[in-house]
mmCIF file of C-alpha atoms in Angstrom:
data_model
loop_
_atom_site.group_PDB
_atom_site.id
_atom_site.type_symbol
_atom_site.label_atom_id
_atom_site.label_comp_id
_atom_site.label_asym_id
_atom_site.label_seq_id
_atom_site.Cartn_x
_atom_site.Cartn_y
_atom_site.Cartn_z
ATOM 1 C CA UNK A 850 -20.762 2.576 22.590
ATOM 2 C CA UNK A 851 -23.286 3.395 19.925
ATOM 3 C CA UNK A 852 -24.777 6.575 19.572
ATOM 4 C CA UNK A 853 -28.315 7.787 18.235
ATOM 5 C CA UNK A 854 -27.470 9.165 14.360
ATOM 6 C CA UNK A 855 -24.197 6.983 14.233
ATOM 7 C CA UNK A 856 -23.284 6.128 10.938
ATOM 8 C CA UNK A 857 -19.883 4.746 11.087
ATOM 9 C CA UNK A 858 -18.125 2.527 13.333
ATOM 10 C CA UNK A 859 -17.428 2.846 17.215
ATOM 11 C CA UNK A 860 -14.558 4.671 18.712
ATOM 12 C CA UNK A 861 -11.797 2.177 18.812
ATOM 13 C CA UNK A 862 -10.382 1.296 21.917
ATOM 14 C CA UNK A 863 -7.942 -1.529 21.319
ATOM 15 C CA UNK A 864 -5.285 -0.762 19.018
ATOM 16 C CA UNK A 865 -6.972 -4.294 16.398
ATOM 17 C CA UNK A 866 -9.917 -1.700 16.141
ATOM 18 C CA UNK A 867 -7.905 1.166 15.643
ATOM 19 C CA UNK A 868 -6.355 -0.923 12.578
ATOM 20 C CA UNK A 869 -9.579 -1.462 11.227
ATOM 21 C CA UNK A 870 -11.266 1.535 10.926
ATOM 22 C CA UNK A 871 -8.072 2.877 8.721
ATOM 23 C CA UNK A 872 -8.547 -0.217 6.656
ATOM 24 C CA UNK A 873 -12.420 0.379 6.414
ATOM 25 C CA UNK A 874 -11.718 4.083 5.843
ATOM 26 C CA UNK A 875 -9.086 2.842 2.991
ATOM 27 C CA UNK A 876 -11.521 0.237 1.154
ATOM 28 C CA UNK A 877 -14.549 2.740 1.764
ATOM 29 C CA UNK A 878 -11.839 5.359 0.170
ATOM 30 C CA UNK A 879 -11.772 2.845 -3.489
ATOM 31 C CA UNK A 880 -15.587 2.521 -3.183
ATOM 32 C CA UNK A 881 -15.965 6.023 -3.474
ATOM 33 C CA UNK A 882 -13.803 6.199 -6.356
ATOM 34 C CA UNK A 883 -15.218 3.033 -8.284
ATOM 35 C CA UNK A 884 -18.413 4.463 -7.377
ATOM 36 C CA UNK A 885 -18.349 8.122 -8.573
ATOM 37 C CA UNK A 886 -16.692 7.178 -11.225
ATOM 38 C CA UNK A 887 -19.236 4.667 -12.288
ATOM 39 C CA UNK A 888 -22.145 7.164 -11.453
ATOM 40 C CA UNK A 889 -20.963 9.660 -13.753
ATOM 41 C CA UNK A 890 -20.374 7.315 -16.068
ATOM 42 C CA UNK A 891 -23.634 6.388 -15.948
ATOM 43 C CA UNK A 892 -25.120 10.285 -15.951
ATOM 44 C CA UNK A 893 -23.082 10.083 -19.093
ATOM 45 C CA UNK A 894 -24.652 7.222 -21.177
ATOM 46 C CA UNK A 895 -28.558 8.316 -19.938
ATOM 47 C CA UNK A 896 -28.286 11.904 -21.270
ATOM 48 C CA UNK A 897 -27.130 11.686 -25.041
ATOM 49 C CA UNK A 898 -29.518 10.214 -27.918
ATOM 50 C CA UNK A 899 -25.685 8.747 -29.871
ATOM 51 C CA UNK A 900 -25.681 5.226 -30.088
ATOM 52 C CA UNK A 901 -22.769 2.751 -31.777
ATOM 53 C CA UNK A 902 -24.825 -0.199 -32.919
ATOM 54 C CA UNK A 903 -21.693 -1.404 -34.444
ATOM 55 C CA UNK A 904 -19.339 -2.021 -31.442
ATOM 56 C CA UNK A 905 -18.066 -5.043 -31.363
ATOM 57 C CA UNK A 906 -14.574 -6.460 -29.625
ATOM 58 C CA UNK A 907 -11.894 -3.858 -28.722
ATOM 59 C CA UNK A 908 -9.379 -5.322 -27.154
ATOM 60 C CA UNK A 909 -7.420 -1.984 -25.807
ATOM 61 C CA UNK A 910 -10.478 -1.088 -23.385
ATOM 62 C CA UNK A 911 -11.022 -4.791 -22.766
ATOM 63 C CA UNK A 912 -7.423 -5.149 -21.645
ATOM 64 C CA UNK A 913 -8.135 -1.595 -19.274
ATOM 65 C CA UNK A 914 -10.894 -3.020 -17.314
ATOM 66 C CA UNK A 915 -9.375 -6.058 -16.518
ATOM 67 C CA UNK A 916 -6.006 -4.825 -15.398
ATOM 68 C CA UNK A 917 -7.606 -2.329 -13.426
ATOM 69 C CA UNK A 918 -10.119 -4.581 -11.477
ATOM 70 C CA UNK A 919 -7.525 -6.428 -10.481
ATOM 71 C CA UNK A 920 -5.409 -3.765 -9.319
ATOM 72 C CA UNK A 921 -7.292 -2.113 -7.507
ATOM 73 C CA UNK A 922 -8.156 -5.585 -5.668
ATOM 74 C CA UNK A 923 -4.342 -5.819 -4.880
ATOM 75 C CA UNK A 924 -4.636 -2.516 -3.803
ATOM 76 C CA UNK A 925 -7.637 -3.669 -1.077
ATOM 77 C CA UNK A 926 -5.899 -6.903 0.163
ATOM 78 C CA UNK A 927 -2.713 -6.066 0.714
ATOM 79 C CA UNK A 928 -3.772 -4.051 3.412
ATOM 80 C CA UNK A 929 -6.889 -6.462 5.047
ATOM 81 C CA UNK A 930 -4.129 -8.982 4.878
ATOM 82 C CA UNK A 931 -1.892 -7.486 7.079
ATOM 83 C CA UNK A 932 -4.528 -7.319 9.694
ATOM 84 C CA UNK A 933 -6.164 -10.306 9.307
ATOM 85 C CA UNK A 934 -2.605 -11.545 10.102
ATOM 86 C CA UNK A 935 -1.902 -9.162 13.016
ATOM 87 C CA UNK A 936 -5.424 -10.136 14.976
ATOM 88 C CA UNK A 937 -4.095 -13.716 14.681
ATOM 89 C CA UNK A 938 -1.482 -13.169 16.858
ATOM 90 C CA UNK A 939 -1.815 -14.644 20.324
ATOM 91 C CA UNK A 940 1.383 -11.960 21.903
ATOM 92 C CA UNK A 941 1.164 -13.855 25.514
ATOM 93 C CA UNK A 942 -2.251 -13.088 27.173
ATOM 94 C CA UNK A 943 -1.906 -12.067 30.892
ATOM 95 C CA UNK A 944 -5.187 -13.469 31.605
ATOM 96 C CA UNK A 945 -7.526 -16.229 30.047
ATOM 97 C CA UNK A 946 -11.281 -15.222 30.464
ATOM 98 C CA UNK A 947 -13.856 -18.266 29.624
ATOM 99 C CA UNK A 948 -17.188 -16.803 28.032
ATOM 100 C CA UNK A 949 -20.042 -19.098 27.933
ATOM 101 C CA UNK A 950 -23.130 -18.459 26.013
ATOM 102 C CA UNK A 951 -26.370 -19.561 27.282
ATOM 103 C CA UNK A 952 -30.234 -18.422 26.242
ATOM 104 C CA UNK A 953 -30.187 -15.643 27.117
ATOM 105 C CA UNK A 954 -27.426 -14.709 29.358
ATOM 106 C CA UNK A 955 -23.871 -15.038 29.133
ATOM 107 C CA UNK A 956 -21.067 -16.747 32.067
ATOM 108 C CA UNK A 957 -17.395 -15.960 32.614
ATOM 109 C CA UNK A 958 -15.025 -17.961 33.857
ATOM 110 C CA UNK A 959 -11.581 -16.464 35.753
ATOM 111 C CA UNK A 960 -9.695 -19.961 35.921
ATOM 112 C CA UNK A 961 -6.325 -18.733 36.031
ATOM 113 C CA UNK A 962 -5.422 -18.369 39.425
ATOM 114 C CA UNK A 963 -8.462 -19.073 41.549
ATOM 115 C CA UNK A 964 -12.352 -20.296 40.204
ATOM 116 C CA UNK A 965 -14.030 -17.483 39.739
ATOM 117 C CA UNK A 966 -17.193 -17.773 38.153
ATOM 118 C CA UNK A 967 -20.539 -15.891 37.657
ATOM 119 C CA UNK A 968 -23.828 -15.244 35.644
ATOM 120 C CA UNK A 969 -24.399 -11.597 33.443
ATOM 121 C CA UNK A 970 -27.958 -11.434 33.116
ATOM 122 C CA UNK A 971 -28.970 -8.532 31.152
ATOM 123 C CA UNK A 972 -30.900 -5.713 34.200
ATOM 124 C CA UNK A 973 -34.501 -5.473 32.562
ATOM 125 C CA UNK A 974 -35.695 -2.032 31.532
ATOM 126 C CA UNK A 975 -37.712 -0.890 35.042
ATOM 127 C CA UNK A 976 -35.027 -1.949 37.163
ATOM 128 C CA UNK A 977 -32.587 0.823 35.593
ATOM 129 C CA UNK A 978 -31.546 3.434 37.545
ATOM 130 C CA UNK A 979 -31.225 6.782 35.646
ATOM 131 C CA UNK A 980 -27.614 6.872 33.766
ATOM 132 C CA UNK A 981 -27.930 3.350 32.783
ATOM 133 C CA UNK A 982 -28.118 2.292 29.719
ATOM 134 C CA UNK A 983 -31.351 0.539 28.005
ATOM 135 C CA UNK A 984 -30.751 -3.425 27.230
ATOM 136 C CA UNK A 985 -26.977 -2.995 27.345
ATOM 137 C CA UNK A 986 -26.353 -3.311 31.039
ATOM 138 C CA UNK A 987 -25.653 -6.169 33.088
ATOM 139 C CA UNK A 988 -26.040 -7.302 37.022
ATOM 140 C CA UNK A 989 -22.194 -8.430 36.714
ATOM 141 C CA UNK A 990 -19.685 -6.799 34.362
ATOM 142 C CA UNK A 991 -16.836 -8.841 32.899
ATOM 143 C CA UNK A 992 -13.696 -7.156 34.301
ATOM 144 C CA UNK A 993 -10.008 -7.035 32.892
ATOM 145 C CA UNK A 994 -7.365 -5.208 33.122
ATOM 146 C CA UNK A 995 -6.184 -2.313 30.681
ATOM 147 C CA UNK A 996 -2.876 -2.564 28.479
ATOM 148 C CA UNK A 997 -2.584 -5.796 28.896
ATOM 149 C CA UNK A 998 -3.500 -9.056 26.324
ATOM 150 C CA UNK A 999 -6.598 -10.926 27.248
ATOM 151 C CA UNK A 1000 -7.472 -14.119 25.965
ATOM 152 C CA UNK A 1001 -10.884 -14.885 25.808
ATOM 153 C CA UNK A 1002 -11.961 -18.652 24.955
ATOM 154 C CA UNK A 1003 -16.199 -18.722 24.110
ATOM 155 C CA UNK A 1004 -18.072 -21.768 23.592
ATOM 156 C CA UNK A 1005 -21.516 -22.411 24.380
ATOM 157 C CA UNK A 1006 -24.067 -24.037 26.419
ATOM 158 C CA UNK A 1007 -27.318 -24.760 23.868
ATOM 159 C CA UNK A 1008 -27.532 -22.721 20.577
ATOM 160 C CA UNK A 1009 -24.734 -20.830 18.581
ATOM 161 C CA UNK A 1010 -24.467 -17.326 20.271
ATOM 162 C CA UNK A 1011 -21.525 -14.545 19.686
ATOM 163 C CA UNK A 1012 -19.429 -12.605 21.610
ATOM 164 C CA UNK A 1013 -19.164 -9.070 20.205
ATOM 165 C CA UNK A 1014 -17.507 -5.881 21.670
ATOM 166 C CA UNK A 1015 -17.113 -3.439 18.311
ATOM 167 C CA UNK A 1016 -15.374 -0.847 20.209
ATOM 168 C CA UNK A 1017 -12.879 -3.291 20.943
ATOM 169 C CA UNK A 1018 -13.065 -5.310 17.766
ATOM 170 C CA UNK A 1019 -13.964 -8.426 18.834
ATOM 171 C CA UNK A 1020 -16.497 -10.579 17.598
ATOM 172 C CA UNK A 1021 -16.458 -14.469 17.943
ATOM 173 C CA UNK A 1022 -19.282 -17.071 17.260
ATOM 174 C CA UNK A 1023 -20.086 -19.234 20.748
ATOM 175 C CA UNK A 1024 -20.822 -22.854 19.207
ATOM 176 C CA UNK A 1025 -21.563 -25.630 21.730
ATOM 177 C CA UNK A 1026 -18.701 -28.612 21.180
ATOM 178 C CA UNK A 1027 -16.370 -25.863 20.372
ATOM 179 C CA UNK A 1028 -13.935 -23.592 21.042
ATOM 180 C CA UNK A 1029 -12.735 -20.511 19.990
ATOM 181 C CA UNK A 1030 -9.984 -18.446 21.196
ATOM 182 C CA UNK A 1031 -9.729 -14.481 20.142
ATOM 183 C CA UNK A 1032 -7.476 -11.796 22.035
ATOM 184 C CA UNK A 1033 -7.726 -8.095 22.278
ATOM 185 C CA UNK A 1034 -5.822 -5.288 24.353
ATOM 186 C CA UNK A 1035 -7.724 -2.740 25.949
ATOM 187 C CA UNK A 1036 -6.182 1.029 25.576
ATOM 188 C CA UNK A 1037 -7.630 2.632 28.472
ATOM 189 C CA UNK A 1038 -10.198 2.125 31.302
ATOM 190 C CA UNK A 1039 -13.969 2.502 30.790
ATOM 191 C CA UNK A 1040 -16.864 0.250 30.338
ATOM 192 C CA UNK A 1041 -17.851 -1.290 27.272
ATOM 193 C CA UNK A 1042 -21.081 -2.630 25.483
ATOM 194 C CA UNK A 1043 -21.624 -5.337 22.759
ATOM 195 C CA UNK A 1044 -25.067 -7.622 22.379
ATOM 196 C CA UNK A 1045 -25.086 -10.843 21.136
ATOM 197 C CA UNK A 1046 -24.245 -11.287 17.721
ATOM 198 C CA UNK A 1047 -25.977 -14.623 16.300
ATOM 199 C CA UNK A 1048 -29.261 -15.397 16.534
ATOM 200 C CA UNK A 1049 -30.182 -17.706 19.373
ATOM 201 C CA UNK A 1050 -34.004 -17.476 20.878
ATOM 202 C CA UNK A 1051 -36.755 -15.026 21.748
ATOM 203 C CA UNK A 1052 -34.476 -13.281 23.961
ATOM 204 C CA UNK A 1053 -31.315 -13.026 21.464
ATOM 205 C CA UNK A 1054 -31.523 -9.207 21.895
ATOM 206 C CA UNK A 1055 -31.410 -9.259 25.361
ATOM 207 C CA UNK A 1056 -28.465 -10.954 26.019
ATOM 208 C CA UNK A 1057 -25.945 -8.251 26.371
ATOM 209 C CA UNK A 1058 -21.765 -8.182 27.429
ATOM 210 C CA UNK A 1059 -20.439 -5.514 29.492
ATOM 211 C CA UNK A 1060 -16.979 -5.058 30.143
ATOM 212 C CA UNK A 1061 -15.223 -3.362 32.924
ATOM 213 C CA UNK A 1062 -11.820 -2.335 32.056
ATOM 214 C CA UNK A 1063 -9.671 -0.815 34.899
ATOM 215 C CA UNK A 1064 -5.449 -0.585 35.596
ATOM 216 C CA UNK A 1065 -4.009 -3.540 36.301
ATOM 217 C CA UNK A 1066 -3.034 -2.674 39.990
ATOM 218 C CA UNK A 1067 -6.925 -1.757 40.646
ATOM 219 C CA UNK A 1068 -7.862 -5.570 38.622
ATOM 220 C CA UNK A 1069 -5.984 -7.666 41.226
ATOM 221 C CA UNK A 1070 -7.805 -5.607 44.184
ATOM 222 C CA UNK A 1071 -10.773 -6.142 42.516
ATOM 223 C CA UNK A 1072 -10.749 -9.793 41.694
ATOM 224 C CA UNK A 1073 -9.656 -9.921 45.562
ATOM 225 C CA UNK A 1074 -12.814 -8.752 46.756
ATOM 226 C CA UNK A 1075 -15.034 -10.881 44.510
ATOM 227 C CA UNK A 1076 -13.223 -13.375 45.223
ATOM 228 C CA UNK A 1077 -14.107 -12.827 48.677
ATOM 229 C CA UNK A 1078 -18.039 -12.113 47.887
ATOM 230 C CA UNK A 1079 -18.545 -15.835 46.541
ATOM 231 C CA UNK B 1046 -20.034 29.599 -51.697
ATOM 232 C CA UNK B 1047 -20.276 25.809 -49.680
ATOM 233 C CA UNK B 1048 -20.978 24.896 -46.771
ATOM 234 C CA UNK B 1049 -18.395 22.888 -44.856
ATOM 235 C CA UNK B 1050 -19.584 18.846 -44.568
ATOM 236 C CA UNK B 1051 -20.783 18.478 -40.886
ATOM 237 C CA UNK B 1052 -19.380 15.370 -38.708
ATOM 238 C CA UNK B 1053 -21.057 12.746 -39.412
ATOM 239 C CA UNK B 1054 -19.525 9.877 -37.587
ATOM 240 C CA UNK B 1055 -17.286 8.858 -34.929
ATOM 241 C CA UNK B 1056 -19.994 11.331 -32.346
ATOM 242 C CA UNK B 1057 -20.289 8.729 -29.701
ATOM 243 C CA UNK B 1058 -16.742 8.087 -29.865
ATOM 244 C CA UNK B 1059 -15.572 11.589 -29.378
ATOM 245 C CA UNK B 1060 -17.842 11.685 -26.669
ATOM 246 C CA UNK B 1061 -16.427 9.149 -24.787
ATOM 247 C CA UNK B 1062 -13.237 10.269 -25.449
ATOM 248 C CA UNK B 1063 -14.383 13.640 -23.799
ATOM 249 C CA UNK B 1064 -16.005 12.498 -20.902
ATOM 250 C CA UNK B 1065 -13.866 9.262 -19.585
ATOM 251 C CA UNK B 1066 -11.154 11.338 -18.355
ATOM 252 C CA UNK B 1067 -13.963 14.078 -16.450
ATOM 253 C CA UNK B 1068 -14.981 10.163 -14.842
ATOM 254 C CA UNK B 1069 -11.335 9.134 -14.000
ATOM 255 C CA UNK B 1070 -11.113 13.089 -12.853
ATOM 256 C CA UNK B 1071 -14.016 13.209 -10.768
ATOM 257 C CA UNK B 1072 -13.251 9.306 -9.158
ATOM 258 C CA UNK B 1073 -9.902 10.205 -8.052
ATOM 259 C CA UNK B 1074 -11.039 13.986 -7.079
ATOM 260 C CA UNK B 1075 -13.060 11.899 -4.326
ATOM 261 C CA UNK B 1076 -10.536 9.552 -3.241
ATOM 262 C CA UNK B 1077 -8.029 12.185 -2.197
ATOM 263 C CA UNK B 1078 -10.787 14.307 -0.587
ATOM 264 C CA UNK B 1079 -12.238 11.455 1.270
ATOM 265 C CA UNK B 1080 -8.650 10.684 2.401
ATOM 266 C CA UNK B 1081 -7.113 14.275 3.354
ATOM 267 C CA UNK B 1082 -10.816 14.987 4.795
ATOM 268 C CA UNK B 1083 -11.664 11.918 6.969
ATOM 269 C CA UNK B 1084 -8.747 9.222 6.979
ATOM 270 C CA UNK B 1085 -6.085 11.372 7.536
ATOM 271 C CA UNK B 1086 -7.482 13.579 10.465
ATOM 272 C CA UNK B 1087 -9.086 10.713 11.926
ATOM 273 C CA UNK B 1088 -5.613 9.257 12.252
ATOM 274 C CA UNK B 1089 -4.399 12.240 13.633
ATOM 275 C CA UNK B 1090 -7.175 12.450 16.213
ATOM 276 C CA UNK B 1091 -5.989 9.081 17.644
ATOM 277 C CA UNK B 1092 -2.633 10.151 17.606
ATOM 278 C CA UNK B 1093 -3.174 13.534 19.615
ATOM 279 C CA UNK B 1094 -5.470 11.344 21.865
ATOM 280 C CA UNK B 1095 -3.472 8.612 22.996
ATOM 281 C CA UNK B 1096 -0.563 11.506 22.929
ATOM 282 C CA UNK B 1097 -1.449 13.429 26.016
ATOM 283 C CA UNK B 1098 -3.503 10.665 27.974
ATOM 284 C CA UNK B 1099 -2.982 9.998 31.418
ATOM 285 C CA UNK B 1100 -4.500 7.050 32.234
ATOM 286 C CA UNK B 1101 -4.877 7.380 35.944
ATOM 287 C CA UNK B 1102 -6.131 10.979 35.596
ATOM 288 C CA UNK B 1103 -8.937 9.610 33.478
ATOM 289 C CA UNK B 1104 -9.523 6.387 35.701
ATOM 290 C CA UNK B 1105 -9.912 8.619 38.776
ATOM 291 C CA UNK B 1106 -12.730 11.104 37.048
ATOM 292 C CA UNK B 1107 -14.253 8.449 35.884
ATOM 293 C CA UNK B 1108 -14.196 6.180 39.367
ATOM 294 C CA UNK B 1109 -15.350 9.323 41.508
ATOM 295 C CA UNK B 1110 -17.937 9.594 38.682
ATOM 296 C CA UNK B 1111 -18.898 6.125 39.370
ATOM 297 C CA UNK B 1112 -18.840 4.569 36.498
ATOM 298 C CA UNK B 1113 -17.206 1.364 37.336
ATOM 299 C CA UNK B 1114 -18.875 -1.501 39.314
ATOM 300 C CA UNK B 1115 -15.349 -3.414 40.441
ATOM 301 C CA UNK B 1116 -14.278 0.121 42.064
ATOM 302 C CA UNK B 1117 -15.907 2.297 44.299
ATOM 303 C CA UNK B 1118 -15.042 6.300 44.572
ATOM 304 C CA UNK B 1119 -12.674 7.024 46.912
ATOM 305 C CA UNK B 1120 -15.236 7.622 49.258
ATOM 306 C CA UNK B 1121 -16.657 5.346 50.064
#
């Protein structure tokens, strides 16, 4: 989850996330050389008193700084289009979650074996009990299990909302009449926070997910049992 | 006894020609030190994490600890 001071992205814990902080760390990588290289540059031209009021076309350096440009754009998508392709995969989900988003809570939907259904309504700041966590915890935690694909499928009820976990890399607009489908793959079990991610009311920022991610063998007891409890 | 002619022209130029390459220089200078500084040991930090893990080791700190609603701690 976020942290106070952070200035870079969340720990990854799905290995999609994991692929995209090296690729951010890679195009961040050419900014930082465009961008020195430009500042100096710069520092360069403001500190001298020459000037060349006869410069007119040169093709040479003309030539240079369009080759370049584009190279260094080749350089940049190769790599985001390898991932872009790799989250598109689908790679047999184990489990379809439904994710509804209403204002200002979101639903989830366990429809694979048995209807399971329920409400996660964000707990308001007095009822916290110390260790929780300020307007990212909810009264019911979406639960799944850990190395194994989920497939979520988010639509909404009213407004557009979005479904957004960063540590795990997902984010996916909720539009009523539609539906989208994304997929992730937990790495290991903890809990996880995202907010809603598209403006949608007065209460847009209190509409957070929470995700429970546990072993597999630990997922079927537990869907068992609240099972049971509706 | 003369004095030798002073350049004149081509001072921008030369300039140029003097600092572009300190640019290119500096540019790629921070490239490879942003990648053998942060990319590189941020890859191996994943690595060496996901190396050692034991998943069930972790799940049962953090379950006693608990942290998760779905499971209780052992006790009770």
């Amino acid at each position: 989850m976020a942290y106070p001071l952070q200035l870079g992205l969340q720990d990854a814990t799905s290995p999609v996330m994991q692929e995209l902080i090296h690729i951010h760390d890679h195009t961040l990588m050419i900014a930082l050389l465009v961008s020195t290289m430009v500042f100096y540059t710069i520092l360069t031209t403001v500190t001298t008193k020459l000037t060349n009021k006869n410069m007119l076309d040169s093709e040479g350096i003309q030539t240079i700084w369009t080759i370049a440009p584009g190279l260094i754009l080749i350089l940049i998508a190769m790599p985001s289009l390898r991932v872009l392709y790799m989250m598109d995969e689908v790679n047999n989900p184990h489990l379809t979650v439904k994710t509804i988003g209403h204002q200002w809570y979101w639903s989830y939907e366990y429809t694979d074996y048995k209807n399971l259904e329920f409400d996660s309504y964000m707990i308001p700041t007095q009822d916290l009990i110390p260790g929780q966590f300020r307007l990212l915890e909810t009264d019911h935690r979406m639960v799944v299990p850990t190395d194994s694909p989920v497939r979520m499928l988010i639509t909404a009820h009213d407004v557009i909302h979005s479904w957004a976990v960063p540590t795990l890399g997902v984010k996916m607009d909720a539009i009523p009449g539609r539906l989208n489908q994304t997929t992730f793959v937990v790495s290991h079990p903890a809990v996880f926070y995202g907010q809603c991610s598209e403006i949608c009311g007065a209460n847009h920022s209190f509409m957070p997910i929470s995700v429970e991610a546990i072993p597999l063998i630990h997922f079927e007891d537990s869907s068992t049992s609240m099972l049971a409890k509706i | 006894m003369s004095l030798q002619k002073p350049v004149m022209r081509g001072l921008l130029a030369r300039r140029l020609r003097f600092h572009l390459p300190i640019a290119i220089a500096i540019g790629l200078t921070s490239a490879v030190s942003f990648k053998y500084m942060v990319t590189e040991p941020r890859k191996r930090a994943y690595a060496e994490y996901y190396k050692h893990y034991d998943v069930n080791k972790e799940f049962n700190a953090m379950r006693e600890a608990g942290v998760f609603e779905s499971v209780q701690p052992t006790g009770k």
